[in-house]
Amino acid sequence: MLVEQIYTGCLAQGAYYIESNQEAVIIDPLREIQPYLAKAESRSAKIKYVLETHFHADFVSGHVDLAKATGAQIVFGPNAVTTYDAYIAIDGEELKVGDVTIKVLHTPGHTMESTTFLLKDEYGKDYALFSGDTLFIGDVGRPDLAAKSDLTQDQLAGHLFDSLRNKIMPLADDVLVYPAHGAGSACGKNMSKETFDTLGHQKETNYALRQDMTREEFIKEVTDGLTPPPSYFPLNAQMNKQGYDNIADVLEKGLQALSPEAFEAAANETGALVLDTRKPEDFAKGFIPNAINIGIDGNFAPWVGTLIPDIKQQILLVTEEGREEEVVTRLARVGYDYSIGYLQGGFKAWQAAGKETDAIPSISPSEFEQRYQQNPTLKVVDVRKPSEYQSEHVETASNAPLDYLNDYLAEIPKDQQVYLHCAGGYRSMIAASILKARGYDNLVNVQEGFKGISGTSIPRTAFVCPSTLK
């Protein structure tokens, strides 16, 4: 028996390859299926099942393409309804894969079709639990993503309480827990950086698995402090239910190399969003007017999903040379299939063609300190999350979280210089690019963000531990 976790850090997502006696199963695959095909081929194994723990909201699964490529059967748990061929298993059903068995455990709560898969080894011993978004390391799945008018988040949390107590906690302590996500995912509140653990250790350390916890306490703790999910979540879930275009077609469309002239014409004719994925410091020095910067080396996909509400928005790309396919692929992972081309030769080609450019002044923390000392009434806007801001901030700074920047535009003046910062410089450049595209011309980005500012004499509020903030 072989069990391999295939973890993708930029999405904090875990897919799984299980193999026994040359039969294989893939659990919660990413959209680009070639790595799974290559893994099975290298081991002369046939992929028999593609198991889905639920309709993922934060990424588009590769289940449809993988089934078409291999003939494998897509399997969901109870309550799942799809528009493509899928096997809807019943609670307690067992699937044979080579010499091992996978037991279906219906665990509603995160969503009503949420299912965990219990792997039993060739001797019938419970070995590992693939828990999807039902149980994470250090947390459990948020119960608000599937809430409907007839099913509140409290009711879903109640289902989750029952699922954990009746299906998961009775299992042996040495069972391994392999979740669908780790720290960084928006599918839970408090996930650990660890990507697997034993169930016994989770019973000891995970707040949601406390033995003395009442149903009411569980509902309160699990629902407390939930922030609104990114707007693309329901759109991804819909794609996972209904199917999607083949990723090869998406790549072919997105990887059209455009000269500066063709790129400019496409932008003017289509109204496409110009998305520049270069490093913030490179973008600041020069960019195509009205381009939005979301750096590929940061928390790329979640910020794309948060800030570009329409997954069918046409997108023109400016990337570092050689990373075009990576960018199109990572957009497609979260359902953004409408990339229509990239700037051949990158921003340097745009400059060489004599096209119009823009820039955003960007200063060091020490330069910011000097300006602040000369004028303590500088307009400072902190674009970190409210909890980060409340924990510690520049005394005179106002908070305009990047997630909700549109709600704060009236509070950001156009007629005076505005100094933007985040924690390290990534988010503030995103914010600066958005504001610049909306006519804010008096922006200054503070490099290194609050981390850099903390090393200066600029007055800051007293530190409050983030864990004490709601």
Short mmCIF file of C-alpha atoms in Angstrom, two decimals, residues 18 70 79 108 140 157 160 180 183 253 265 274 281-282 301 304 374-375 414 420 433:
data_model
loop_
_atom_site.label_atom_id
_atom_site.label_comp_id
_atom_site.label_asym_id
_atom_site.label_seq_id
_atom_site.Cartn_x
_atom_site.Cartn_y
_atom_site.Cartn_z
CA ILE A 18 -3.44 5.88 -2.77
CA THR A 70 -8.50 7.46 -17.27
CA ASN A 79 -26.58 14.46 -1.02
CA PRO A 108 -22.23 16.67 6.87
CA VAL A 140 -12.76 22.11 11.68
CA ALA A 157 -22.58 23.59 12.81
CA LEU A 160 -20.79 19.08 12.06
CA ALA A 180 -7.88 18.88 2.37
CA ALA A 183 -2.81 27.05 7.25
CA LYS A 253 -6.35 30.45 -25.04
CA ALA A 265 -5.45 46.67 -29.08
CA VAL A 274 -4.62 43.93 -17.25
CA GLU A 281 9.01 46.20 -6.16
CA ASP A 282 9.30 45.69 -9.94
CA ALA A 301 -4.99 32.77 -6.05
CA VAL A 304 -7.33 37.10 -7.33
CA GLN A 374 8.84 66.29 9.70
CA ASN A 375 5.05 65.99 9.46
CA LYS A 414 -7.37 62.17 -3.65
CA LEU A 420 0.07 52.90 2.16
CA SER A 433 -2.45 49.57 -8.06
#
